[in-house]
Structures are given as structure tokens and as C-alpha cells.
Short mmCIF file of C-alpha atoms in Angstrom, two decimals:
data_model
loop_
_atom_site.label_atom_id
_atom_site.label_comp_id
_atom_site.label_asym_id
_atom_site.label_seq_id
_atom_site.Cartn_x
_atom_site.Cartn_y
_atom_site.Cartn_z
CA MET A 4 -5.46 -45.78 6.81
CA ASN A 5 -1.81 -45.20 7.70
CA ILE A 6 0.76 -45.17 4.87
CA VAL A 7 4.53 -44.69 5.05
CA VAL A 8 6.57 -43.61 2.01
CA THR A 9 10.25 -44.36 1.51
CA HIS A 10 12.53 -43.53 -1.41
CA THR A 11 16.25 -43.09 -2.01
CA GLU A 12 15.56 -39.73 -3.67
CA PRO A 13 14.01 -37.27 -1.16
CA SER A 14 12.27 -35.25 -3.88
CA LEU A 15 10.50 -38.35 -5.20
CA ALA A 16 9.60 -39.44 -1.67
CA LEU A 17 7.92 -36.08 -1.16
CA SER A 18 6.17 -36.28 -4.56
CA TRP A 19 4.76 -39.69 -3.66
CA GLN A 20 3.70 -38.50 -0.21
CA ARG A 21 1.85 -35.51 -1.66
CA ALA A 22 0.25 -37.48 -4.51
CA LEU A 23 -1.09 -40.14 -2.15
CA ALA A 24 -2.23 -37.58 0.43
CA GLU A 25 -4.18 -35.67 -2.23
CA ARG A 26 -5.98 -38.85 -3.31
CA LEU A 27 -6.56 -40.16 0.20
CA PRO A 28 -7.53 -37.09 2.29
CA GLN A 29 -8.78 -39.29 5.15
CA ALA A 30 -5.54 -41.25 5.35
CA LYS A 31 -2.33 -40.43 7.19
CA VAL A 32 0.46 -40.45 4.61
CA ARG A 33 3.92 -39.76 5.99
CA LEU A 34 7.55 -40.02 4.97
CA ASP A 35 9.67 -42.72 6.53
CA ALA A 36 11.32 -41.22 9.60
CA GLU A 37 14.65 -42.94 8.92
CA GLU A 38 15.27 -42.03 5.27
CA SER A 39 18.12 -39.64 5.96
CA THR A 40 19.87 -41.79 8.58
CA THR A 41 22.52 -44.48 8.12
CA SER A 42 22.93 -47.83 9.80
CA ASN A 43 25.72 -46.50 12.04
CA THR A 44 23.88 -43.38 13.22
CA GLY A 45 23.79 -42.95 16.99
CA THR A 46 20.60 -43.25 19.02
CA ASP A 47 20.39 -39.53 19.72
CA SER A 48 20.78 -38.67 16.02
CA ILE A 49 18.12 -41.19 15.05
CA SER A 50 15.72 -39.76 17.58
CA SER A 51 16.35 -36.25 16.26
CA ALA A 52 15.93 -37.37 12.66
CA ASN A 53 12.66 -39.08 13.61
CA THR A 54 11.31 -35.86 15.02
CA ASP A 55 12.41 -33.75 12.04
CA ALA A 56 11.07 -36.15 9.45
CA CYS A 57 7.75 -36.54 11.24
CA ALA A 58 7.42 -32.78 11.45
CA ASP A 59 8.11 -32.42 7.73
CA ALA A 60 5.46 -35.03 6.94
CA GLY A 61 2.85 -33.55 9.26
CA THR A 62 3.08 -36.49 11.70
CA ASP A 63 3.00 -36.54 15.48
CA PRO A 64 6.64 -37.20 16.52
CA GLY A 65 5.44 -39.33 19.38
CA GLU A 66 3.55 -41.76 17.18
CA ASP A 67 4.84 -45.33 17.06
CA ALA A 68 6.36 -45.89 13.59
CA SER A 69 5.07 -49.47 13.61
CA ALA A 70 1.51 -48.15 13.24
CA ALA A 71 1.92 -47.92 9.45
CA GLN A 72 -0.39 -50.32 7.61
CA TYR A 73 1.02 -49.94 4.09
CA GLY A 74 4.42 -49.05 2.69
CA VAL A 75 5.13 -47.44 -0.66
CA GLY A 76 8.53 -46.76 -2.14
CA TRP A 77 11.83 -47.67 -3.68
CA GLN A 78 14.83 -49.38 -2.05
CA PRO A 79 13.58 -49.35 1.54
CA PRO A 80 16.40 -49.14 4.12
CA ASP A 81 17.60 -52.43 5.61
CA ASP A 82 15.74 -51.78 8.86
CA PHE A 83 12.55 -50.45 7.24
CA PHE A 84 10.52 -53.60 7.84
CA ILE A 85 11.83 -53.88 11.39
CA ARG A 86 10.65 -50.39 12.25
CA HIS A 87 7.35 -50.87 10.40
CA ARG A 88 6.38 -54.23 11.82
CA HIS A 89 2.64 -54.14 11.16
CA LEU A 90 2.54 -53.55 7.40
CA ARG A 91 -0.19 -55.34 5.50
CA ALA A 92 1.51 -54.83 2.10
CA PHE A 93 4.37 -52.99 0.44
CA PHE A 94 3.94 -51.28 -2.95
CA SER A 95 7.00 -50.92 -5.17
CA ALA A 96 7.21 -47.41 -6.63
CA ALA A 97 8.36 -48.89 -9.96
CA ALA A 98 7.88 -51.99 -12.09
CA GLY A 99 10.93 -53.75 -10.63
CA VAL A 100 10.78 -55.40 -7.22
CA GLU A 101 14.25 -56.86 -6.65
CA HIS A 102 15.09 -53.79 -4.54
CA VAL A 103 12.41 -54.94 -2.07
CA LEU A 104 12.97 -58.69 -2.26
CA ARG A 105 16.66 -58.36 -1.39
CA ASN A 106 15.89 -56.46 1.82
CA PRO A 107 17.22 -58.66 4.66
CA ALA A 108 14.32 -57.85 6.98
CA LEU A 109 11.45 -58.35 4.51
CA PRO A 110 8.89 -60.60 6.25
CA PRO A 111 8.38 -63.84 4.29
CA ASP A 112 4.61 -63.50 4.19
CA LEU A 113 4.29 -59.75 3.51
CA PRO A 114 2.56 -59.10 0.15
CA VAL A 115 4.77 -57.11 -2.24
CA ILE A 116 2.89 -55.42 -5.08
CA ARG A 117 4.50 -54.03 -8.22
CA LEU A 118 3.34 -51.27 -10.52
CA GLU A 119 1.77 -52.40 -13.78
CA ASP A 120 2.42 -50.03 -16.66
CA ALA A 121 1.36 -46.73 -14.99
CA GLY A 122 2.44 -44.78 -18.06
CA MET A 123 5.62 -46.78 -18.63
CA SER A 124 4.52 -48.86 -21.64
CA VAL A 125 4.28 -45.92 -24.01
CA GLN A 126 7.72 -44.66 -22.97
CA MET A 127 9.23 -48.11 -23.37
CA ILE A 128 7.64 -48.54 -26.78
CA GLU A 129 9.02 -45.18 -27.89
CA TYR A 130 12.54 -45.96 -26.65
CA CYS A 131 12.74 -49.43 -28.18
CA CYS A 132 11.06 -48.52 -31.46
CA GLN A 133 13.23 -45.44 -31.87
CA THR A 134 16.34 -47.60 -31.50
CA VAL A 135 15.07 -50.19 -33.98
CA PHE A 136 14.04 -47.49 -36.46
CA ARG A 137 17.49 -45.93 -36.28
CA LEU A 138 19.10 -49.29 -36.98
CA ARG A 139 16.89 -50.01 -39.97
CA ALA A 140 17.37 -46.53 -41.43
CA ARG A 141 21.13 -46.69 -40.77
CA SER A 142 20.95 -43.36 -38.96
CA GLU A 143 24.27 -43.79 -37.19
CA GLN A 144 26.07 -44.26 -40.51
CA TYR A 145 24.44 -41.09 -41.87
CA GLU A 146 25.60 -39.17 -38.79
CA GLN A 147 29.13 -40.42 -39.37
CA GLN A 148 28.90 -39.38 -43.03
CA GLN A 149 27.74 -35.91 -42.05
CA ALA A 150 30.76 -35.53 -39.78
CA HIS A 151 32.94 -36.15 -42.85
CA LYS A 152 30.72 -34.12 -45.23
CA ARG A 153 30.06 -37.22 -47.28
CA TRP A 154 26.92 -37.42 -49.47
CA GLN A 155 26.06 -41.09 -50.00
CA GLU A 156 22.69 -42.81 -50.04
CA LEU A 157 22.62 -46.06 -48.09
CA THR A 158 20.19 -48.91 -48.61
CA PRO A 159 17.94 -49.24 -45.56
CA ILE A 160 17.69 -52.66 -43.94
CA ALA A 161 14.51 -54.47 -44.95
CA ARG A 162 12.08 -54.99 -42.07
CA SER A 163 11.87 -58.66 -42.98
CA ALA A 164 15.64 -58.93 -42.57
CA LEU A 165 15.66 -57.43 -39.08
CA ARG A 166 14.23 -60.08 -36.80
CA ILE A 167 13.37 -58.77 -33.34
CA GLY A 168 13.54 -60.84 -30.17
CA VAL A 169 11.88 -59.63 -26.96
CA LEU A 170 13.19 -61.47 -23.91
CA GLY A 171 10.54 -61.07 -21.22
CA LEU A 172 6.84 -60.94 -22.03
CA GLY A 173 5.32 -59.20 -19.05
CA VAL A 174 3.21 -56.06 -19.38
CA LEU A 175 6.04 -53.97 -20.86
CA GLY A 176 7.53 -56.73 -23.02
CA THR A 177 4.14 -57.59 -24.48
CA SER A 178 3.49 -53.93 -25.29
CA VAL A 179 6.85 -53.50 -27.05
CA ALA A 180 6.44 -56.73 -29.03
CA ALA A 181 2.94 -55.75 -30.18
CA ALA A 182 4.12 -52.29 -31.25
CA LEU A 183 6.93 -53.71 -33.37
CA VAL A 184 4.54 -56.20 -34.98
CA SER A 185 2.28 -53.30 -35.93
CA PHE A 186 5.20 -51.73 -37.82
CA GLY A 187 5.71 -54.88 -39.87
CA TYR A 188 8.70 -56.41 -38.09
CA THR A 189 9.19 -60.14 -37.56
CA VAL A 190 9.00 -60.53 -33.78
CA SER A 191 9.77 -63.43 -31.46
CA GLY A 192 9.28 -63.47 -27.72
CA PHE A 193 10.67 -65.51 -24.85
CA ALA A 194 9.11 -66.02 -21.42
CA ARG A 195 9.46 -68.40 -18.53
CA THR A 196 6.03 -69.87 -19.27
CA HIS A 197 4.18 -70.20 -22.55
CA ARG A 198 2.49 -67.12 -24.01
CA GLU A 199 0.19 -66.56 -26.98
CA LEU A 200 0.58 -63.15 -28.66
CA ALA A 201 -0.87 -62.17 -32.00
CA GLY A 202 1.86 -61.95 -34.64
CA VAL A 203 4.61 -63.01 -32.22
CA ARG A 204 6.40 -66.35 -32.32
CA CYS A 205 6.63 -67.25 -28.64
CA TYR A 206 9.24 -69.43 -26.97
CA SER A 207 9.38 -70.62 -23.38
CA GLY A 208 11.58 -72.83 -21.25
CA ALA A 209 15.36 -72.95 -20.99
CA GLU A 210 15.56 -75.66 -23.64
CA HIS A 211 14.25 -73.21 -26.27
CA LEU A 212 16.38 -70.19 -25.33
CA ALA A 213 19.15 -70.97 -27.85
CA GLU A 214 16.63 -71.25 -30.70
CA PHE A 215 15.06 -67.94 -29.70
CA LEU A 216 18.41 -66.17 -29.54
CA ALA A 217 19.44 -67.52 -32.95
CA ARG A 218 16.40 -65.75 -34.45
CA SER A 219 17.14 -62.39 -32.82
CA ASP A 220 19.00 -59.90 -35.03
CA VAL A 221 17.94 -57.34 -32.45
CA LEU A 222 17.53 -58.59 -28.88
CA ILE A 223 15.50 -56.45 -26.47
CA LEU A 224 15.84 -57.30 -22.78
CA LEU A 225 12.67 -56.78 -20.76
CA ALA A 226 12.95 -59.64 -18.26
CA PRO A 227 12.86 -59.21 -14.48
CA LEU A 228 16.09 -59.63 -12.53
CA THR A 229 15.91 -62.84 -10.51
CA PRO A 230 18.50 -65.39 -9.37
CA GLU A 231 17.68 -67.36 -12.53
CA THR A 232 18.06 -64.41 -14.92
CA ARG A 233 21.15 -62.77 -13.38
CA ARG A 234 23.94 -62.80 -16.01
CA LEU A 235 21.58 -64.57 -18.40
CA LEU A 236 23.40 -62.78 -21.22
CA ASN A 237 26.89 -64.22 -20.84
CA ALA A 238 29.60 -65.49 -23.19
CA THR A 239 27.64 -68.65 -24.00
CA THR A 240 24.26 -67.04 -24.67
CA LEU A 241 25.68 -64.02 -26.50
CA ALA A 242 27.43 -66.44 -28.85
CA ARG A 243 23.99 -67.84 -29.77
CA LEU A 244 22.96 -64.51 -31.31
CA PRO A 245 23.47 -64.06 -35.07
CA ARG A 246 26.76 -62.39 -36.00
CA GLY A 247 26.28 -58.63 -36.13
CA ALA A 248 23.26 -58.71 -33.77
CA TYR A 249 22.30 -55.64 -31.77
CA LEU A 250 21.41 -55.67 -28.06
CA ILE A 251 18.98 -53.31 -26.30
CA ASN A 252 18.77 -53.49 -22.50
CA VAL A 253 15.93 -51.58 -20.85
CA ALA A 254 15.32 -54.04 -18.02
CA ARG A 255 18.12 -54.44 -15.46
CA GLY A 256 21.90 -54.23 -15.76
CA GLY A 257 22.32 -57.46 -13.82
CA LEU A 258 20.96 -59.46 -16.76
CA ILE A 259 24.25 -58.92 -18.60
CA ASP A 260 27.79 -60.10 -17.98
CA ASP A 261 29.55 -56.83 -18.84
CA ALA A 262 32.91 -58.44 -19.64
CA ALA A 263 31.26 -60.94 -21.99
CA LEU A 264 29.32 -58.19 -23.77
CA LEU A 265 32.40 -56.04 -24.25
CA SER A 266 34.27 -59.04 -25.61
CA ALA A 267 31.46 -59.83 -28.07
CA LEU A 268 31.45 -56.20 -29.24
CA ASP A 269 35.23 -56.06 -29.61
CA SER A 270 35.31 -59.27 -31.63
CA GLY A 271 32.62 -58.02 -33.97
CA HIS A 272 30.21 -60.82 -33.08
CA LEU A 273 27.79 -58.14 -31.89
CA GLY A 274 27.28 -55.06 -34.00
CA GLY A 275 26.31 -52.78 -31.14
CA ALA A 276 24.36 -52.25 -27.95
CA SER A 277 22.00 -49.63 -26.59
CA LEU A 278 22.12 -49.74 -22.80
CA ASP A 279 19.79 -47.84 -20.49
CA VAL A 280 20.32 -49.82 -17.28
CA PHE A 281 23.47 -50.90 -15.44
CA ASP A 282 24.66 -52.93 -12.47
CA ILE A 283 25.90 -49.75 -10.80
CA GLU A 284 23.98 -46.52 -11.34
CA PRO A 285 25.02 -43.87 -12.08
CA LEU A 286 27.41 -45.67 -14.43
CA PRO A 287 30.96 -45.04 -13.11
CA THR A 288 32.88 -42.54 -15.23
CA GLU A 289 35.71 -45.03 -15.76
CA HIS A 290 33.43 -47.74 -17.17
CA PRO A 291 34.39 -48.74 -20.75
CA TYR A 292 30.77 -48.48 -21.91
CA TRP A 293 31.09 -44.69 -21.91
CA THR A 294 33.71 -44.61 -24.65
CA HIS A 295 33.08 -47.83 -26.55
CA PRO A 296 32.35 -46.98 -30.21
CA ARG A 297 29.62 -49.61 -30.46
CA VAL A 298 27.77 -48.75 -27.24
CA ARG A 299 25.05 -46.14 -26.76
CA VAL A 300 24.51 -45.15 -23.11
CA THR A 301 21.40 -43.48 -21.69
CA PRO A 302 20.83 -42.78 -17.95
CA HIS A 303 17.93 -45.13 -17.11
CA ILE A 304 15.31 -43.03 -18.88
CA SER A 305 13.55 -45.58 -21.10
CA ALA A 306 10.52 -45.65 -18.79
CA ILE A 307 10.43 -43.06 -16.03
CA THR A 308 7.85 -43.70 -13.33
CA GLU A 309 5.02 -41.18 -13.58
CA VAL A 310 4.15 -40.46 -9.97
CA ASN A 311 0.57 -39.28 -10.60
CA ASP A 312 -0.36 -42.25 -12.81
CA SER A 313 1.37 -44.61 -10.38
CA ALA A 314 -0.36 -43.08 -7.36
CA ASP A 315 -3.74 -43.61 -9.05
CA GLN A 316 -2.86 -47.29 -9.44
CA VAL A 317 -1.67 -47.67 -5.85
CA VAL A 318 -4.79 -45.98 -4.49
CA ALA A 319 -7.06 -48.28 -6.50
CA LYS A 320 -5.22 -51.33 -5.20
CA LEU A 321 -5.30 -50.02 -1.64
CA ALA A 322 -9.07 -49.67 -1.89
CA ALA A 323 -9.34 -53.26 -3.11
CA LEU A 324 -7.17 -54.57 -0.27
CA GLN A 325 -9.16 -52.63 2.29
CA GLU A 326 -12.32 -54.28 0.95
CA GLY A 327 -10.75 -57.72 1.08
CA ARG A 328 -10.47 -58.08 -2.71
CA SER A 329 -7.46 -59.49 -4.54
CA VAL A 330 -5.23 -57.24 -6.64
CA THR A 331 -3.09 -57.78 -9.70
CA GLY A 332 0.64 -57.19 -9.56
CA ALA A 333 1.18 -59.26 -6.41
CA VAL A 334 4.72 -60.63 -6.52
CA ASN A 335 5.32 -64.36 -6.49
CA ARG A 336 8.35 -64.73 -4.20
CA ARG A 337 9.23 -68.08 -5.78
CA PHE A 338 9.80 -66.52 -9.18
CA GLY A 339 10.95 -63.09 -8.01
CA TYR A 340 8.34 -60.99 -9.85
#
């Protein structure tokens, strides 16, 4: 078995290469030879980079790069699928897959397989629940009181009065919704197609989105980024949320129209937002989110990919593919996830 690993962060590329090599001692697992080159690099430089990268990965520099059977990684370079023409499947090194689907050279019939959970559900549950707990306990107000040395007991928000909406009911969304139900919160969920979840009032279809939003005092975004969901949270849909609602985005920055969100916060229609993902990452230092009094910014840490857990999952799916069996997590190109 021949596997090529690509990643925008060299240290993570190496971690993936080592983790897969340890689990597949009979396989050839190498780093993509072109990771450190750019589209305008000269032929001689590319050739040199190929040799260096192959040497680092323990690969014969003379080997044809197209011999790779499987690709694993994050944000493959534009020419990745041109250089690796014989791939049987590509595994996303994270839950999201838009970074692969937008690649201009991605073959239309190449299977793209996403990670499912791989240690991310627990992290996502912790992040989202922590934020909801802080809201209910009015922790931010207590921190402000401490800054002014003010001793005043505040009435916590009743769980029944803090209706939670989870937009996106995939593996992670379902896990977060179930966790919040277990803590006694009223939870609604929205998905493209109908779902049945214990204790969760489920909505589906665009015609029911407004009703779902109107029931969401706290809206948690866990939907994939697709052409249909890009800027789903805009001036019109944000206006559907109850006045004073709170937004949590742990999915993709592209789901939100930033200008519309800032306007809703400034007007007081929204009470606040906790944002972990952004259209441009790292978030530019001049972006108004950094200093907005009603915005909490974290650097895309709500669910960090655990390489070892993820490698176990990829190896299991590779074994299934090699045996001609189907695997879960295969991306439907029509829907974008």
C-alpha cells in the first residue's frame, strides 16, 4: 500500500506520516513532495524539493509520485491531484471537507472520506456546554463585578428559559445536542433531512428554518460549509432569532455574514457571540471581532484533531477499502459533506 500525506502545517504532516507508518509497517507512507513549493516555483527548484522531501520521508527520489494509492491530509495543493493521478481515495485529516472539494484538480469520481468524531465530540461538547453554562450562571457579569469590586448576587437564568438550537445534526451536532439534553436544557435541532433524536425537537427543510431560529435563545452552529449554507446566518436569518439571543460558531466562519452579525450585536438584537472559526484564519488583527465587547474569540480550538485517534480511524477504513468493503464517512459531492 502506498500512501501520501499532505498538510499545510509541516509538523502535522510529519505527525500523520509517522502515525500511519507505525500502524501500517508494510505500507509506504510518505510526505507529499511538493508541500513546500509554490505554484510559481521553477522546474529546477521543484525537482530539488522533490528530492529533499522524498529523502525526509524515507522515499526513493526516483519513484513516480503518481504511484500513491491513497492520500491523507488537509488543504492539498492545487496540483496535488494532478501529481498523484492514481489515487483510489483521499482522506480528510479533519471533519470538514470543503478544503478538498474546492481543489480545482479534484477528480469528479475520486472518493473523499471525512473523519467521524475521532476524539472531537468530547471536545466539542466541552466547549459548547462550557459556553452555555457560563451564560446561564451569568459568569461574565460576575467577572465584570469583580473588576469593580462589587458584591452582588445575580439570579441565574433558568434552564427552561434558555432554549438551545443546534444547527447541523451530524456526528458532532448530535453529540452536543444529546449532552445539553442530559443537563436538562430544552434543545431543538435543524438538519437538511429529517432526524429523530431523543429529547430533541427536530426541524428540517428550508421552510422550517425560521421557526427553528425563533426557538433558539442560544444558537450553536455545527453545519458543514456548502454552497447552500454559506452566509446562512445573514441579516434576514439573524433577525429571526429572539432578541438578546447568543450565537456560538464552532463549525465554519463562512456560515456567517460578518457585517450582519456585527450589526445585530451593535443594535442589541443579539446579546453576544462566541466565535471559534472564521473566514480568514488566523483572524486578522484589525478585525472588529477582536475588540467587540459582545464577542468572545478563540483560535479554532473547540475540537482539535487528535492525530493518533484519527490515524486509527483512517487505518480501519483503509483496511475495509482494500478488502472491497464500503466505509462510512464517504462524502456525497452533491451535498458537499
